[in-house]
């Protein structure tokens, strides 16, 4: 037959990895894997993004899950960060000017921990020494001395006042309201009756002397108050001197140690100043403490907590720049928070409860985030952009936006930010953010695109072997022999649906390695062979193919109608792929076409019933263009056709059935039957060229399974697009059937080649006069369309006469 050259032999149905190209017996002999396999473009972008220091050149790593995005960037950063300087430590301290805005101190790595320990010891000693100052003998002596001196002055003032009063006939008397002057007569106070018996002149003289004495009394009381204020000042100065004398040696030792840290010295200076201003608060409390049953009461006594240091970020254990991966990028996990303690029903906080976020820990290094996780956490993405824009990390309580009443809380001063941020996400997220977020392209200027496939080269084959060996070593699995390595690489090529490519989805390959090692260990083998890899592949299929087997049973018992023998006009077996999560399989679907008089319209029953997608609808519309270009140059298309996937009750999408639809249309118009043992897949363009499609291996294997169940006749097979030859990675059963001539695969480039295989009749070529030869498919279609056009024309004339 003229179509024999289109039939493929078994050698073209797969690509074999030669195990003899490997120079090892097992992967145990291989050196460790260095770097990432087959992602040169992405690695170049990452190297550029990590090298450039300008703002905004953060990195977005995009690619499908399992392509090694996260593991690669972590490995690169861990290696790169070791040669970089360790960033500074960060500490928060109390701000003595504004207690609600704690300030930070920046110290070289390791110094923060030293400072915290030193200040902790300092506060511990202050807690012990300051109260002792007020209980010391020297303090009491100084205080008593000041008190005695002023009491003598008080006594002298009142003695003088009493002398003056006595001279003028008065005496001082103490009452509840204070000191009063009382007139005296014959050594005893003058009564009211005796005062009334005095003459007016005596009363006037007595009042005049009393007024003068009252002025003297007021002057004396003012002097007394001045003396008391002076005594308090002298006591306060004395107490400051005593407290300063007690604490100065404690600070002096630390000031010498941190003489090169100006900010630390400033903090010590503020601490000393604050201590001297809080002497009244620092006195030991001797009041009674009432404890409620079952409740812990706060400790009574002077508090020195405000002089502590909150070691906010401690980098003393780092050996280079920090690499932080935040798996749960909530707002507080990223940007830090201020914690609170509930006591007696009240929430309290201070600067020691300020906790760092991932950005603080990664400051001076690298932060890795999952883009999807950032986007689904409220406020995180917008706040992250603010940090990049302002180059600082601000700790805020975002819940304030949802409160009706504002609450007083701490607002720590923002920490300067110098960090390279790496987002990891899918291509969909990258392009959505690039399209709809104007800020995204400003802050994530470096795109590192991880490919899902790599080229099938000798170098990549060797790298794949290194990957298998590294996975076995890292996870302490049984090592693979060279045949098992070759079989694994062949499976990788099948995953990529390209004989010239390997899959870069290392998650799938790693799972296959683990499963094959499991079965090898179960059999008691000391290494993994190719049979264990096959067993792992088959076991995975068996775990996932319940639906496939159910559909196969429906075909076998005749519930789903699929013919694999005989001939039928306007009927053909199309091939579909079912995608169920991580498993896909192919099965045939009966496609029927009916043609009749009309006005050049193709009725897609799936579209009319809203069961088809836009790509499938497009494929049907292309058929109209094909018929118009080939058969409607000299006559109108007086054709209507209905196209239907029989027993299809779910959605249909994709254009891979357009070839089958065209063949069925040609068969119906030419009234030539199609061999039902041959299934078809492929898309068509308006010129009649057959175009490649996806899922080719699953489609062929699915149809072979149906033919095998119904009985192989040696006449069955599948017609595929010739561009899909490189996609063939068929399993052993199909290849053996092809080798035995029990099953056939034809590769075609045009619709004419395909229709000849399906009908056994030549398609025919148009001669120089534009006519199709008789006895050909195209000739029969042309004659049928001409007849339909004439019939429609006559029918139209009859309508005109009738009118």
PDB file of N, CA and C in Angstrom, residues 465-524:
ATOM      1  N   UNK A 465      22.664  10.755  36.760  1.00  0.00           N
ATOM      2  CA  UNK A 465      23.218   9.646  37.549  1.00  0.00           C
ATOM      3  C   UNK A 465      23.772  10.157  38.874  1.00  0.00           C
ATOM      4  N   UNK A 466      24.433  11.322  38.848  1.00  0.00           N
ATOM      5  CA  UNK A 466      24.950  11.914  40.084  1.00  0.00           C
ATOM      6  C   UNK A 466      23.809  12.273  41.033  1.00  0.00           C
ATOM      7  N   UNK A 467      22.718  12.769  40.473  1.00  0.00           N
ATOM      8  CA  UNK A 467      21.562  13.102  41.309  1.00  0.00           C
ATOM      9  C   UNK A 467      21.008  11.861  41.993  1.00  0.00           C
ATOM     10  N   UNK A 468      20.883  10.774  41.248  1.00  0.00           N
ATOM     11  CA  UNK A 468      20.374   9.529  41.831  1.00  0.00           C
ATOM     12  C   UNK A 468      21.299   9.049  42.939  1.00  0.00           C
ATOM     13  N   UNK A 469      22.613   9.102  42.681  1.00  0.00           N
ATOM     14  CA  UNK A 469      23.568   8.685  43.703  1.00  0.00           C
ATOM     15  C   UNK A 469      23.521   9.561  44.933  1.00  0.00           C
ATOM     16  N   UNK A 470      23.394  10.885  44.734  1.00  0.00           N
ATOM     17  CA  UNK A 470      23.340  11.809  45.871  1.00  0.00           C
ATOM     18  C   UNK A 470      22.084  11.568  46.703  1.00  0.00           C
ATOM     19  N   UNK A 471      20.959  11.308  46.040  1.00  0.00           N
ATOM     20  CA  UNK A 471      19.715  11.059  46.769  1.00  0.00           C
ATOM     21  C   UNK A 471      19.826   9.769  47.595  1.00  0.00           C
ATOM     22  N   UNK A 472      20.437   8.751  47.015  1.00  0.00           N
ATOM     23  CA  UNK A 472      20.608   7.494  47.759  1.00  0.00           C
ATOM     24  C   UNK A 472      21.540   7.687  48.954  1.00  0.00           C
ATOM     25  N   UNK A 473      22.599   8.468  48.767  1.00  0.00           N
ATOM     26  CA  UNK A 473      23.542   8.698  49.866  1.00  0.00           C
ATOM     27  C   UNK A 473      22.922   9.547  50.967  1.00  0.00           C
ATOM     28  N   UNK A 474      22.269  10.627  50.579  1.00  0.00           N
ATOM     29  CA  UNK A 474      21.705  11.546  51.564  1.00  0.00           C
ATOM     30  C   UNK A 474      20.625  10.877  52.406  1.00  0.00           C
ATOM     31  N   UNK A 475      19.823  10.018  51.784  1.00  0.00           N
ATOM     32  CA  UNK A 475      18.703   9.406  52.497  1.00  0.00           C
ATOM     33  C   UNK A 475      18.984   7.968  52.907  1.00  0.00           C
ATOM     34  N   UNK A 476      20.262   7.561  52.723  1.00  0.00           N
ATOM     35  CA  UNK A 476      20.695   6.224  53.131  1.00  0.00           C
ATOM     36  C   UNK A 476      19.819   5.139  52.501  1.00  0.00           C
ATOM     37  N   UNK A 477      19.612   5.255  51.186  1.00  0.00           N
ATOM     38  CA  UNK A 477      18.849   4.273  50.425  1.00  0.00           C
ATOM     39  C   UNK A 477      19.802   3.292  49.753  1.00  0.00           C
ATOM     40  N   UNK A 478      19.235   2.176  49.293  1.00  0.00           N
ATOM     41  CA  UNK A 478      20.037   1.252  48.488  1.00  0.00           C
ATOM     42  C   UNK A 478      20.445   1.939  47.196  1.00  0.00           C
ATOM     43  N   UNK A 479      21.696   1.736  46.786  1.00  0.00           N
ATOM     44  CA  UNK A 479      22.184   2.406  45.575  1.00  0.00           C
ATOM     45  C   UNK A 479      21.712   1.688  44.320  1.00  0.00           C
ATOM     46  N   UNK A 480      21.684   2.411  43.203  1.00  0.00           N
ATOM     47  CA  UNK A 480      21.193   1.905  41.921  1.00  0.00           C
ATOM     48  C   UNK A 480      22.366   1.360  41.108  1.00  0.00           C
ATOM     49  N   UNK A 481      22.097   0.260  40.372  1.00  0.00           N
ATOM     50  CA  UNK A 481      23.097  -0.170  39.397  1.00  0.00           C
ATOM     51  C   UNK A 481      22.881   0.610  38.108  1.00  0.00           C
ATOM     52  N   UNK A 482      23.763   0.399  37.141  1.00  0.00           N
ATOM     53  CA  UNK A 482      23.709   1.238  35.944  1.00  0.00           C
ATOM     54  C   UNK A 482      22.424   1.006  35.142  1.00  0.00           C
ATOM     55  N   UNK A 483      21.902  -0.235  35.133  1.00  0.00           N
ATOM     56  CA  UNK A 483      20.647  -0.511  34.415  1.00  0.00           C
ATOM     57  C   UNK A 483      19.475   0.228  35.071  1.00  0.00           C
ATOM     58  N   UNK A 484      19.469   0.279  36.387  1.00  0.00           N
ATOM     59  CA  UNK A 484      18.396   1.001  37.087  1.00  0.00           C
ATOM     60  C   UNK A 484      18.486   2.503  36.827  1.00  0.00           C
ATOM     61  N   UNK A 485      19.726   3.008  36.766  1.00  0.00           N
ATOM     62  CA  UNK A 485      19.899   4.430  36.450  1.00  0.00           C
ATOM     63  C   UNK A 485      19.371   4.725  35.052  1.00  0.00           C
ATOM     64  N   UNK A 486      19.711   3.865  34.090  1.00  0.00           N
ATOM     65  CA  UNK A 486      19.247   4.075  32.719  1.00  0.00           C
ATOM     66  C   UNK A 486      17.724   4.024  32.647  1.00  0.00           C
ATOM     67  N   UNK A 487      17.113   3.079  33.361  1.00  0.00           N
ATOM     68  CA  UNK A 487      15.647   2.978  33.334  1.00  0.00           C
ATOM     69  C   UNK A 487      15.000   4.203  33.967  1.00  0.00           C
ATOM     70  N   UNK A 488      15.580   4.725  35.027  1.00  0.00           N
ATOM     71  CA  UNK A 488      15.055   5.938  35.662  1.00  0.00           C
ATOM     72  C   UNK A 488      15.136   7.127  34.720  1.00  0.00           C
ATOM     73  N   UNK A 489      16.232   7.223  33.982  1.00  0.00           N
ATOM     74  CA  UNK A 489      16.392   8.336  33.039  1.00  0.00           C
ATOM     75  C   UNK A 489      15.395   8.208  31.890  1.00  0.00           C
ATOM     76  N   UNK A 490      15.121   6.976  31.452  1.00  0.00           N
ATOM     77  CA  UNK A 490      14.104   6.774  30.421  1.00  0.00           C
ATOM     78  C   UNK A 490      12.735   7.234  30.920  1.00  0.00           C
ATOM     79  N   UNK A 491      12.435   6.930  32.170  1.00  0.00           N
ATOM     80  CA  UNK A 491      11.158   7.384  32.731  1.00  0.00           C
ATOM     81  C   UNK A 491      11.111   8.911  32.807  1.00  0.00           C
ATOM     82  N   UNK A 492      12.246   9.539  33.065  1.00  0.00           N
ATOM     83  CA  UNK A 492      12.300  11.006  33.084  1.00  0.00           C
ATOM     84  C   UNK A 492      11.973  11.572  31.707  1.00  0.00           C
ATOM     85  N   UNK A 493      12.485  10.916  30.649  1.00  0.00           N
ATOM     86  CA  UNK A 493      12.173  11.368  29.290  1.00  0.00           C
ATOM     87  C   UNK A 493      10.681  11.212  29.000  1.00  0.00           C
ATOM     88  N   UNK A 494      10.068  10.143  29.516  1.00  0.00           N
ATOM     89  CA  UNK A 494       8.623   9.973  29.314  1.00  0.00           C
ATOM     90  C   UNK A 494       7.842  11.075  30.018  1.00  0.00           C
ATOM     91  N   UNK A 495       8.268  11.447  31.219  1.00  0.00           N
ATOM     92  CA  UNK A 495       7.580  12.522  31.939  1.00  0.00           C
ATOM     93  C   UNK A 495       7.619  13.832  31.157  1.00  0.00           C
ATOM     94  N   UNK A 496       8.700  14.059  30.421  1.00  0.00           N
ATOM     95  CA  UNK A 496       8.826  15.300  29.637  1.00  0.00           C
ATOM     96  C   UNK A 496       8.105  15.210  28.309  1.00  0.00           C
ATOM     97  N   UNK A 497       7.625  13.999  27.910  1.00  0.00           N
ATOM     98  CA  UNK A 497       6.958  13.771  26.626  1.00  0.00           C
ATOM     99  C   UNK A 497       7.823  14.237  25.460  1.00  0.00           C
ATOM    100  N   UNK A 498       9.118  13.951  25.560  1.00  0.00           N
ATOM    101  CA  UNK A 498      10.041  14.359  24.500  1.00  0.00           C
ATOM    102  C   UNK A 498      11.294  13.494  24.601  1.00  0.00           C
ATOM    103  N   UNK A 499      11.586  12.768  23.512  1.00  0.00           N
ATOM    104  CA  UNK A 499      12.779  11.931  23.511  1.00  0.00           C
ATOM    105  C   UNK A 499      14.055  12.755  23.635  1.00  0.00           C
ATOM    106  N   UNK A 500      13.992  14.010  23.280  1.00  0.00           N
ATOM    107  CA  UNK A 500      15.175  14.871  23.342  1.00  0.00           C
ATOM    108  C   UNK A 500      15.266  15.680  24.617  1.00  0.00           C
ATOM    109  N   UNK A 501      14.395  15.404  25.604  1.00  0.00           N
ATOM    110  CA  UNK A 501      14.392  16.177  26.845  1.00  0.00           C
ATOM    111  C   UNK A 501      14.269  15.246  28.048  1.00  0.00           C
ATOM    112  N   UNK A 502      14.762  15.729  29.175  1.00  0.00           N
ATOM    113  CA  UNK A 502      14.550  15.067  30.455  1.00  0.00           C
ATOM    114  C   UNK A 502      13.648  15.956  31.308  1.00  0.00           C
ATOM    115  N   UNK A 503      12.942  15.345  32.223  1.00  0.00           N
ATOM    116  CA  UNK A 503      12.112  16.110  33.151  1.00  0.00           C
ATOM    117  C   UNK A 503      12.982  16.757  34.229  1.00  0.00           C
ATOM    118  N   UNK A 504      12.674  17.992  34.538  1.00  0.00           N
ATOM    119  CA  UNK A 504      13.343  18.679  35.650  1.00  0.00           C
ATOM    120  C   UNK A 504      12.512  18.646  36.919  1.00  0.00           C
ATOM    121  N   UNK A 505      11.437  17.874  36.896  1.00  0.00           N
ATOM    122  CA  UNK A 505      10.595  17.734  38.093  1.00  0.00           C
ATOM    123  C   UNK A 505      11.235  16.679  38.990  1.00  0.00           C
ATOM    124  N   UNK A 506      12.217  17.088  39.764  1.00  0.00           N
ATOM    125  CA  UNK A 506      12.991  16.137  40.557  1.00  0.00           C
ATOM    126  C   UNK A 506      12.201  15.585  41.739  1.00  0.00           C
ATOM    127  N   UNK A 507      11.082  16.215  42.066  1.00  0.00           N
ATOM    128  CA  UNK A 507      10.234  15.664  43.110  1.00  0.00           C
ATOM    129  C   UNK A 507       9.703  14.297  42.689  1.00  0.00           C
ATOM    130  N   UNK A 508       9.244  14.200  41.423  1.00  0.00           N
ATOM    131  CA  UNK A 508       8.752  12.925  40.905  1.00  0.00           C
ATOM    132  C   UNK A 508       9.868  11.893  40.850  1.00  0.00           C
ATOM    133  N   UNK A 509      11.045  12.313  40.378  1.00  0.00           N
ATOM    134  CA  UNK A 509      12.158  11.380  40.262  1.00  0.00           C
ATOM    135  C   UNK A 509      12.616  10.920  41.651  1.00  0.00           C
ATOM    136  N   UNK A 510      12.660  11.826  42.613  1.00  0.00           N
ATOM    137  CA  UNK A 510      13.073  11.457  43.971  1.00  0.00           C
ATOM    138  C   UNK A 510      12.104  10.445  44.571  1.00  0.00           C
ATOM    139  N   UNK A 511      10.809  10.637  44.316  1.00  0.00           N
ATOM    140  CA  UNK A 511       9.835   9.666  44.826  1.00  0.00           C
ATOM    141  C   UNK A 511      10.028   8.295  44.172  1.00  0.00           C
ATOM    142  N   UNK A 512      10.324   8.297  42.867  1.00  0.00           N
ATOM    143  CA  UNK A 512      10.579   7.030  42.180  1.00  0.00           C
ATOM    144  C   UNK A 512      11.812   6.338  42.756  1.00  0.00           C
ATOM    145  N   UNK A 513      12.856   7.124  43.069  1.00  0.00           N
ATOM    146  CA  UNK A 513      14.074   6.545  43.654  1.00  0.00           C
ATOM    147  C   UNK A 513      13.751   5.890  45.001  1.00  0.00           C
ATOM    148  N   UNK A 514      12.988   6.564  45.825  1.00  0.00           N
ATOM    149  CA  UNK A 514      12.643   6.021  47.142  1.00  0.00           C
ATOM    150  C   UNK A 514      11.810   4.739  47.015  1.00  0.00           C
ATOM    151  N   UNK A 515      10.844   4.763  46.086  1.00  0.00           N
ATOM    152  CA  UNK A 515       9.968   3.599  45.946  1.00  0.00           C
ATOM    153  C   UNK A 515      10.732   2.406  45.388  1.00  0.00           C
ATOM    154  N   UNK A 516      11.591   2.633  44.402  1.00  0.00           N
ATOM    155  CA  UNK A 516      12.377   1.531  43.842  1.00  0.00           C
ATOM    156  C   UNK A 516      13.305   0.945  44.901  1.00  0.00           C
ATOM    157  N   UNK A 517      13.920   1.817  45.715  1.00  0.00           N
ATOM    158  CA  UNK A 517      14.789   1.324  46.786  1.00  0.00           C
ATOM    159  C   UNK A 517      13.983   0.533  47.811  1.00  0.00           C
ATOM    160  N   UNK A 518      12.755   0.935  48.033  1.00  0.00           N
ATOM    161  CA  UNK A 518      11.890   0.197  48.972  1.00  0.00           C
ATOM    162  C   UNK A 518      11.638  -1.216  48.479  1.00  0.00           C
ATOM    163  N   UNK A 519      11.294  -1.358  47.200  1.00  0.00           N
ATOM    164  CA  UNK A 519      11.011  -2.693  46.664  1.00  0.00           C
ATOM    165  C   UNK A 519      12.269  -3.550  46.596  1.00  0.00           C
ATOM    166  N   UNK A 520      13.407  -2.934  46.320  1.00  0.00           N
ATOM    167  CA  UNK A 520      14.656  -3.691  46.312  1.00  0.00           C
ATOM    168  C   UNK A 520      14.973  -4.207  47.716  1.00  0.00           C
ATOM    169  N   UNK A 521      14.786  -3.352  48.706  1.00  0.00           N
ATOM    170  CA  UNK A 521      15.023  -3.787  50.085  1.00  0.00           C
ATOM    171  C   UNK A 521      14.047  -4.853  50.521  1.00  0.00           C
ATOM    172  N   UNK A 522      12.814  -4.754  50.040  1.00  0.00           N
ATOM    173  CA  UNK A 522      11.796  -5.738  50.388  1.00  0.00           C
ATOM    174  C   UNK A 522      12.157  -7.119  49.859  1.00  0.00           C
ATOM    175  N   UNK A 523      12.849  -7.147  48.712  1.00  0.00           N
ATOM    176  CA  UNK A 523      13.277  -8.425  48.129  1.00  0.00           C
ATOM    177  C   UNK A 523      14.607  -8.897  48.695  1.00  0.00           C
ATOM    178  N   UNK A 524      15.203  -8.102  49.570  1.00  0.00           N
ATOM    179  CA  UNK A 524      16.471  -8.494  50.164  1.00  0.00           C
ATOM    180  C   UNK A 524      17.672  -8.274  49.264  1.00  0.00           C
TER     181      UNK A 524
END
